[in-house]
Coordinates of C-alpha atoms in Angstrom, one line a residue:
M1 CA 0.0 0.0 0.0
S2 CA 1.5 3.3 -1.0
T3 CA 2.1 6.1 1.4
S4 CA -0.3 8.4 -0.5
L5 CA -3.1 5.8 -0.3
V6 CA -2.7 5.4 3.4
K7 CA -2.8 9.2 3.9
K8 CA -6.0 9.4 1.9
T9 CA -7.6 6.6 3.9
L10 CA -6.6 8.2 7.2
R11 CA -8.1 11.5 6.1
I12 CA -11.4 9.8 5.3
F13 CA -11.4 8.0 8.6
L14 CA -10.6 11.1 10.6
K15 CA -13.7 12.7 9.1
S16 CA -15.9 9.8 10.2
N17 CA -17.5 9.1 13.6
F18 CA -14.6 7.0 14.8
F19 CA -12.5 10.1 15.5
I20 CA -13.6 13.7 16.4
A21 CA -11.2 16.3 15.1
K22 CA -11.2 20.0 15.4
S23 CA -10.7 20.8 11.8
D24 CA -9.4 19.4 8.5
Q25 CA -6.3 21.5 8.9
T26 CA -5.6 19.9 12.3
N27 CA -6.1 16.5 10.8
S28 CA -3.6 17.2 8.0
Q29 CA -1.1 18.4 10.6
V30 CA -1.5 15.3 12.7
I31 CA -1.1 13.0 9.7
G32 CA 1.9 15.0 8.5
Q33 CA 3.6 14.6 11.9
W34 CA 2.9 10.8 11.9
F35 CA 4.4 10.3 8.4
K36 CA 7.5 12.4 9.3
W37 CA 8.6 9.4 11.4
L38 CA 8.9 7.4 8.1
A39 CA 11.6 9.8 6.8
P40 CA 14.9 8.0 6.0
G41 CA 17.8 8.5 8.3
L42 CA 16.0 8.9 11.7
F43 CA 17.0 5.3 12.8
I44 CA 13.4 4.8 14.0
K45 CA 11.8 2.3 11.5
R46 CA 14.6 -0.3 11.9
W47 CA 14.2 -0.4 15.7
L48 CA 10.4 -0.6 15.4
L49 CA 10.8 -3.6 13.0
L50 CA 13.3 -5.1 15.4
S51 CA 10.8 -4.8 18.2
A52 CA 8.1 -6.4 16.0
A53 CA 10.5 -9.3 15.2
G54 CA 11.1 -9.7 18.9
V55 CA 7.4 -10.0 19.6
L56 CA 7.1 -12.7 16.9
L57 CA 10.1 -14.6 18.2
T58 CA 8.8 -14.5 21.8
S59 CA 5.4 -15.8 20.6
L60 CA 7.1 -18.5 18.6
G61 CA 9.2 -19.5 21.7
L62 CA 6.1 -19.7 23.9
S63 CA 4.3 -21.8 21.3
I64 CA 7.2 -24.3 21.2
W65 CA 7.6 -24.3 25.0
T66 CA 3.9 -25.0 25.6
G67 CA 3.5 -27.6 22.9
M68 CA 1.2 -25.3 20.8
T69 CA -1.8 -26.1 23.1
P70 CA -2.6 -22.5 24.0
I71 CA -2.1 -21.4 20.4
F72 CA -4.6 -24.1 19.2
Y73 CA -7.4 -23.1 21.6
T74 CA -6.8 -19.4 20.9
L75 CA -6.9 -19.9 17.2
R76 CA -10.1 -22.0 17.5
L77 CA -11.8 -19.4 19.7
L78 CA -10.7 -16.7 17.3
K79 CA -12.1 -18.7 14.3
E80 CA -15.5 -19.1 16.0
F81 CA -15.6 -15.4 16.9
L82 CA -14.7 -14.3 13.3
G83 CA -17.3 -16.7 11.9
W84 CA -19.9 -15.1 14.1
V85 CA -18.8 -11.6 13.0
T86 CA -19.0 -12.5 9.3
T87 CA -22.6 -13.8 9.8
I88 CA -23.6 -10.3 10.9
V89 CA -21.3 -8.2 8.8
P90 CA -20.0 -9.5 5.4
S91 CA -16.3 -10.2 5.3
Y92 CA -15.6 -7.7 2.6
I93 CA -16.9 -5.0 5.0
S94 CA -15.8 -6.3 8.4
G95 CA -12.3 -7.2 7.2
P96 CA -11.2 -3.7 6.1
I97 CA -12.9 -2.2 9.2
I98 CA -10.9 -4.4 11.6
I99 CA -7.7 -3.8 9.6
F100 CA -8.3 -0.1 9.7
A101 CA -9.1 -0.2 13.4
G102 CA -5.8 -2.0 14.1
L103 CA -3.9 0.6 12.1
L104 CA -5.6 3.3 14.0
F105 CA -4.6 1.8 17.4
I106 CA -1.0 1.5 16.2
F107 CA -0.8 5.1 15.0
W108 CA -2.7 6.3 18.1
G109 CA -0.5 4.4 20.5
Q110 CA 2.7 5.5 18.8
N111 CA 1.5 9.1 18.7
R112 CA 0.7 9.1 22.4
S113 CA 4.0 7.5 23.2
I114 CA 5.9 10.0 21.3
N115 CA 3.9 12.9 22.9
S116 CA 4.8 11.5 26.3
I117 CA 8.5 11.4 25.4
T118 CA 8.3 14.9 23.8
Q119 CA 6.8 16.4 27.0
V120 CA 9.9 15.2 28.9
L121 CA 12.5 16.2 26.4
I122 CA 10.8 19.4 25.1
P123 CA 8.7 20.7 28.0
E124 CA 7.6 23.9 26.2
G125 CA 5.8 21.9 23.6
E126 CA 6.6 24.4 20.9
E127 CA 8.4 21.9 18.7
K128 CA 7.6 18.3 17.8
L129 CA 10.2 15.7 18.6
V130 CA 10.2 14.4 15.1
D131 CA 10.9 17.9 13.8
R132 CA 13.8 18.2 16.1
L133 CA 15.2 14.8 15.0
L134 CA 14.8 15.8 11.4
A135 CA 16.5 19.1 11.9
H136 CA 19.3 17.4 13.9
R137 CA 19.9 14.9 11.1
R138 CA 19.9 17.7 8.4
L139 CA 22.3 20.0 10.4
N140 CA 24.7 17.2 11.2
R141 CA 24.9 16.4 7.5
G142 CA 25.8 20.0 6.7
P143 CA 29.3 21.0 5.5
K144 CA 32.2 21.5 7.8
I145 CA 32.5 25.2 7.9
V146 CA 35.4 27.2 9.4
A147 CA 34.5 30.9 9.9
I148 CA 37.3 33.3 10.8
G149 CA 36.9 36.7 12.3
G150 CA 35.7 38.5 15.3
G151 CA 33.6 41.4 16.6
T152 CA 30.0 41.7 15.7
G153 CA 30.7 40.7 12.1
L154 CA 31.5 37.1 12.9
S155 CA 28.6 36.6 15.3
T156 CA 26.2 38.1 12.6
L157 CA 27.5 35.4 10.1
L158 CA 27.2 32.6 12.7
R159 CA 23.6 33.5 13.5
G160 CA 22.6 32.7 10.0
I161 CA 24.8 29.7 9.0
K162 CA 23.8 27.7 12.1
D163 CA 20.5 27.0 10.3
Y164 CA 22.4 25.2 7.6
S165 CA 25.0 23.2 9.5
A166 CA 25.9 22.1 13.0
N167 CA 29.5 21.4 11.8
I168 CA 30.7 25.0 12.4
T169 CA 34.0 26.1 13.8
A170 CA 34.3 29.8 14.6
V171 CA 37.9 30.9 15.0
V172 CA 38.0 34.1 17.0
T173 CA 40.7 36.7 17.7
V174 CA 42.0 37.2 21.2
A175 CA 43.7 40.5 20.6
D176 CA 41.0 42.8 22.1
D177 CA 42.2 45.1 24.8
G178 CA 39.3 47.6 25.2
G179 CA 36.1 47.7 27.2
S180 CA 35.1 45.0 29.6
S181 CA 37.4 42.5 27.9
G182 CA 40.4 44.8 28.2
R183 CA 39.7 45.4 31.9
L184 CA 39.5 41.7 32.7
R185 CA 42.7 41.1 30.7
R186 CA 44.6 43.7 32.6
E187 CA 43.1 43.0 36.1
I188 CA 42.9 39.2 36.1
G189 CA 45.2 38.2 33.3
V190 CA 42.8 36.2 31.3
L191 CA 42.5 36.3 27.5
P192 CA 39.8 38.7 26.3
P193 CA 36.5 36.9 26.2
G194 CA 34.3 39.5 24.4
D195 CA 34.3 38.2 20.8
I196 CA 34.0 34.6 22.0
R197 CA 31.0 35.6 24.1
N198 CA 29.3 37.1 21.1
C199 CA 29.9 33.9 19.0
L200 CA 28.7 31.6 21.8
A201 CA 25.4 33.5 22.1
A202 CA 25.0 33.6 18.3
L203 CA 25.4 29.8 18.0
A204 CA 23.1 28.9 21.0
N205 CA 19.7 27.4 20.3
E206 CA 18.0 29.8 22.7
E207 CA 19.8 32.7 21.0
K208 CA 17.5 35.6 21.9
L209 CA 17.4 35.0 25.7
L210 CA 21.1 34.1 25.9
T211 CA 22.2 37.1 23.8
E212 CA 20.3 39.3 26.2
L213 CA 21.9 37.6 29.2
F214 CA 25.4 37.4 27.8
Q215 CA 25.3 41.0 26.5
Y216 CA 23.8 42.4 29.7
R217 CA 26.1 45.0 31.2
F218 CA 26.0 45.9 34.9
R219 CA 25.0 49.5 35.6
A220 CA 25.8 49.4 39.3
G221 CA 28.1 47.7 41.8
D222 CA 31.7 48.5 42.8
G223 CA 33.9 47.1 40.1
L224 CA 31.0 45.7 38.1
V225 CA 29.9 48.7 36.1
G226 CA 30.6 48.3 32.4
H227 CA 31.3 44.5 32.6
S228 CA 29.0 42.2 30.7
F229 CA 27.6 39.1 32.3
G230 CA 29.0 36.9 29.5
N231 CA 32.6 38.2 30.0
L232 CA 32.4 37.5 33.8
F233 CA 30.9 34.1 33.1
L234 CA 33.7 33.1 30.7
T235 CA 36.4 34.5 33.1
A236 CA 35.0 32.5 36.0
M237 CA 34.9 29.4 33.8
S238 CA 38.6 30.0 32.8
E239 CA 39.5 30.1 36.4
V240 CA 37.6 26.9 37.1
T241 CA 38.7 24.9 34.1
G242 CA 42.3 26.2 33.9
D243 CA 42.4 28.0 30.5
L244 CA 40.1 29.7 28.0
E245 CA 39.9 26.7 25.6
Q246 CA 38.5 24.5 28.3
A247 CA 36.2 27.4 29.5
V248 CA 34.8 27.8 26.1
A249 CA 34.3 24.1 25.6
A250 CA 32.5 23.8 29.0
S251 CA 30.4 26.9 28.2
S252 CA 29.5 25.5 24.8
Q253 CA 28.0 22.4 26.5
V254 CA 26.1 24.4 29.0
L255 CA 24.6 26.6 26.2
A256 CA 24.1 23.7 23.8
I257 CA 25.6 25.6 20.9
R258 CA 25.7 24.3 17.3
G259 CA 29.3 23.9 16.4
Q260 CA 32.3 25.1 18.4
V261 CA 34.0 28.4 19.1
L262 CA 37.8 28.4 19.4
P263 CA 40.3 31.1 20.2
A264 CA 42.9 31.5 17.4
T265 CA 45.7 31.1 20.0
L266 CA 46.1 30.8 23.8
T267 CA 49.1 33.2 23.7
D268 CA 48.6 36.6 25.2
V269 CA 48.8 38.6 21.9
N270 CA 49.1 42.4 21.6
L271 CA 48.6 44.1 18.2
W272 CA 50.8 46.9 16.9
A273 CA 50.5 49.0 13.8
E274 CA 52.8 51.4 11.8
L275 CA 51.0 54.4 10.4
A276 CA 51.8 56.4 7.3
D277 CA 52.9 59.3 9.4
G278 CA 55.6 57.3 11.1
R279 CA 53.8 56.5 14.3
R280 CA 53.9 53.1 15.9
I281 CA 50.7 52.3 17.8
E282 CA 50.5 49.5 20.4
G283 CA 47.2 47.9 21.4
E284 CA 44.1 47.0 19.4
S285 CA 41.9 49.7 20.8
N286 CA 44.6 52.4 20.3
I287 CA 45.0 51.5 16.6
T288 CA 41.5 52.5 15.8
E289 CA 41.6 55.6 17.9
A290 CA 44.8 56.8 16.3
R291 CA 42.9 57.6 13.1
G292 CA 45.9 57.1 10.8
K293 CA 46.5 55.2 7.6
I294 CA 47.8 51.8 8.5
V295 CA 50.8 50.6 6.4
K296 CA 51.8 47.6 8.5
I297 CA 50.3 45.5 11.2
G298 CA 51.8 42.8 13.4
C299 CA 51.6 41.3 16.9
T300 CA 53.7 40.6 19.9
P301 CA 54.9 37.9 20.3
E302 CA 55.7 37.7 16.6
H303 CA 54.8 34.0 16.1
P304 CA 52.0 33.0 18.5
L305 CA 51.2 29.3 18.4
A306 CA 47.9 28.3 16.9
L307 CA 45.4 26.3 18.9
P308 CA 45.8 22.7 17.7
K309 CA 42.0 22.2 17.4
V310 CA 41.9 25.2 15.0
L311 CA 44.5 23.6 12.7
Q312 CA 42.5 20.3 12.9
A313 CA 39.3 22.1 12.0
I314 CA 40.9 23.7 9.0
E315 CA 42.4 20.4 7.9
E316 CA 38.9 18.8 8.0
A317 CA 37.0 21.7 6.6
D318 CA 34.7 21.7 3.5
Y319 CA 34.4 25.4 3.4
I320 CA 36.3 28.4 4.8
I321 CA 34.7 31.9 5.3
I322 CA 36.9 34.9 6.2
G323 CA 35.0 37.9 7.7
P324 CA 33.0 40.0 7.9
G325 CA 34.5 42.2 10.6
S326 CA 36.9 45.0 11.3
L327 CA 39.7 44.4 8.8
Y328 CA 42.7 45.2 11.0
T329 CA 41.4 44.4 14.5
S330 CA 39.0 41.4 13.9
V331 CA 39.9 39.6 10.7
I332 CA 43.7 40.1 10.2
P333 CA 44.7 39.3 13.9
N334 CA 43.7 35.6 13.3
L335 CA 45.9 35.5 10.2
L336 CA 48.9 36.9 12.0
V337 CA 49.0 33.5 13.7
S338 CA 51.2 32.1 10.9
E339 CA 50.2 28.5 11.4
I340 CA 46.5 29.4 10.7
A341 CA 47.4 31.2 7.5
E342 CA 49.6 28.3 6.4
A343 CA 46.9 25.8 7.1
I344 CA 44.3 27.8 5.1
M345 CA 46.7 28.1 2.2
L346 CA 47.3 24.4 2.1
R347 CA 43.5 23.7 1.9
T348 CA 42.7 26.4 -0.7
A349 CA 45.7 26.4 -3.0
N350 CA 46.9 22.8 -2.7
A351 CA 48.8 21.3 -5.7
N352 CA 46.4 18.4 -5.4
A353 CA 43.3 20.1 -6.8
S354 CA 41.0 17.4 -5.3
R355 CA 42.1 18.7 -1.9
N356 CA 41.2 22.3 -2.6
I357 CA 38.1 23.6 -0.8
P358 CA 36.0 26.7 -1.5
S359 CA 37.1 29.8 0.4
I360 CA 35.6 33.3 0.3
Y361 CA 36.1 36.6 1.9
V362 CA 33.0 38.6 3.0
C363 CA 34.0 42.3 2.5
N364 CA 32.6 45.0 4.8
I365 CA 29.8 47.1 3.5
M366 CA 31.1 50.4 4.9
T367 CA 34.6 51.7 5.5
Q368 CA 35.7 52.0 9.1
P369 CA 37.2 55.3 10.4
G370 CA 40.6 54.7 11.8
E371 CA 41.1 51.5 10.0
T372 CA 39.9 51.5 6.4
T373 CA 39.1 55.1 5.5
G374 CA 39.0 55.4 1.7
Y375 CA 39.5 51.7 1.2
T376 CA 38.1 49.9 -1.9
V377 CA 37.4 46.2 -2.1
A378 CA 40.8 45.6 -3.7
D379 CA 42.5 47.5 -0.8
H380 CA 40.8 45.1 1.7
I381 CA 42.1 42.1 -0.3
R382 CA 45.7 43.5 -0.5
A383 CA 45.7 44.1 3.2
I384 CA 44.8 40.5 3.9
D385 CA 47.3 39.2 1.4
V386 CA 50.1 41.3 2.9
A387 CA 49.3 40.4 6.5
A388 CA 49.0 36.7 5.8
G389 CA 51.8 36.6 3.3
K390 CA 49.8 34.1 1.3
R391 CA 46.7 34.0 -0.9
L392 CA 43.9 32.5 1.2
F393 CA 40.8 32.9 -0.8
D394 CA 39.7 33.2 -4.5
T395 CA 36.4 34.9 -4.2
V396 CA 35.1 38.0 -2.5
L397 CA 31.5 38.7 -1.6
V398 CA 30.5 42.3 -2.1
Q399 CA 27.3 44.1 -1.3
G400 CA 25.8 45.4 -4.5
K401 CA 23.0 47.8 -3.5
S402 CA 24.0 51.1 -1.8
P403 CA 22.4 52.1 1.6
S404 CA 19.7 54.7 1.6
A405 CA 20.4 58.5 1.5
Q406 CA 19.6 58.7 5.2
A407 CA 22.2 56.1 6.1
L408 CA 24.8 57.6 3.8
V409 CA 24.4 61.0 5.5
R410 CA 24.6 59.4 8.9
Y411 CA 27.8 57.5 8.1
A412 CA 29.4 60.5 6.2
Q413 CA 29.3 62.4 9.5
E414 CA 31.7 59.8 10.9
D415 CA 33.8 59.8 7.7
S416 CA 32.5 56.4 6.7
H417 CA 31.4 55.5 3.2
P418 CA 30.4 52.4 1.2
V419 CA 33.3 50.3 0.2
F420 CA 33.8 50.9 -3.5
L421 CA 34.0 47.9 -5.8
D422 CA 37.0 48.5 -8.2
R423 CA 36.3 45.5 -10.4
E424 CA 39.4 45.7 -12.6
A425 CA 41.7 45.9 -9.6
V426 CA 40.0 42.9 -7.9
R427 CA 40.3 40.9 -11.1
N428 CA 44.0 41.8 -11.4
L429 CA 44.5 40.4 -7.9
G430 CA 43.1 37.1 -9.3
R431 CA 39.9 37.2 -7.4
K432 CA 36.3 36.4 -8.5
I433 CA 33.5 38.7 -7.4
L434 CA 30.2 37.5 -5.8
L435 CA 28.0 40.6 -6.1
T436 CA 24.8 40.3 -4.1
N437 CA 22.4 42.1 -1.8
V438 CA 22.7 40.9 1.8
M439 CA 22.3 44.2 3.6
Y440 CA 20.1 45.0 6.5
E441 CA 19.4 48.7 7.2
D442 CA 17.8 49.9 10.4
E443 CA 15.3 52.5 9.3
E444 CA 15.2 54.3 12.7
T445 CA 19.0 54.5 13.4
G446 CA 20.3 54.3 9.9
F447 CA 22.8 51.6 10.9
V448 CA 23.9 49.2 8.1
R449 CA 24.8 45.6 8.7
H450 CA 24.9 42.3 6.9
D451 CA 21.6 40.4 7.2
S452 CA 22.4 37.1 8.9
M453 CA 19.9 35.0 7.1
M454 CA 20.4 36.5 3.6
L455 CA 24.2 36.3 4.0
A456 CA 24.1 32.7 5.1
Q457 CA 21.8 31.7 2.2
V458 CA 24.0 33.3 -0.4
L459 CA 27.2 31.8 1.1
L460 CA 25.7 28.3 1.2
E461 CA 24.2 28.6 -2.3
W462 CA 27.6 29.7 -3.6
Y463 CA 29.2 26.7 -1.8
E464 CA 26.8 24.3 -3.4
R465 CA 27.5 25.7 -6.9
I466 CA 31.2 25.4 -6.4
K467 CA 30.9 21.9 -4.9
F468 CA 28.9 20.4 -7.7
N469 CA 30.7 22.2 -10.5
K470 CA 34.1 21.1 -9.2

């Protein structure tokens, strides 16, 4: 019997007097939920069949053990009962009715059992267990993605791609020395947790509530003012577990995030930059505040060791995404860890073409005062190539549509403008251009950001095209 025929039969039965339903729409939803359990890959049907086989074997064993006597009398009694039924209702009517009643009891029993399990595992009742199992299966089959960056840009990206894959590794810079993270770094000696906090919140299932909690900043309390709860949480976990890597891993389990968040290095890294006017600026926050043209950027110590798990994630990756984020203080600091840059280059420009994987750089929409004033798309690419000393990606994603006049005026007051796409220069650098519209503009404030969902969709569609055309 085909699935469609069974569905039609169930719909007819649900409209009859055997079952009182609220509406046809409710009936269809119930049927749809039942048949989701037949989807391949859930590892449900095989265990149900195994249970049925166990019942049959148990019955066979009892029959052999008792010499078939109970079976004989049971079958004779059943024969007499069925003969009596067919004298009242013809077999061509009573047979299908009894079969259908049996199927109904099976579906009803399974549905009630699953509902009982769901109430325990998902108390809120907002999501069906089968939907969660299907989503879990789909996400676990998603590509292994390594996203490299920091700041709000990386968390924006993660918020979108977590709906396409659970195999995500976010590699985050630990060079931040401003705000709450900087204070904790100076006073307690921990690596700055701010960017990691943002990424953990973005990858968490209960993202809205956790984001509010992790981003909450204390407004009162001696020594607490200005600190975010998430930074204090990660700092405490670092003290308990011994280092930031273990703290992030433990926090990830507590928050049930999709994927993993890893610091680029466990070394205490400090950024420095040489400006066009000859100044040498120390410290990530000071670089932006200096408002000069950056001609060279580096870090102290010069060659920090990469976290081994980061190198492993890159080695196993199917897809590498660099950015978005502040060019010199969020994206490039990860690439100053030479082992990371080397690992990416080996996966994206390997002599063995079959080992090459897609890699893309998500360029910022607007220039950033103090870092990329007057920069074009090609300038962003050159800066990454020079800092890494290697070519790490072959495609750049660029926002095509300009922000509104209101947003342009607002940003112009801060000496910020849309990043100009100089196509010829980009092509001369050997890069392909993925021109798309993935911008979100807050109409009230005029702020321009990448739209998480649109950006993720474009990136995954591009990945699929590259993968199947390879």
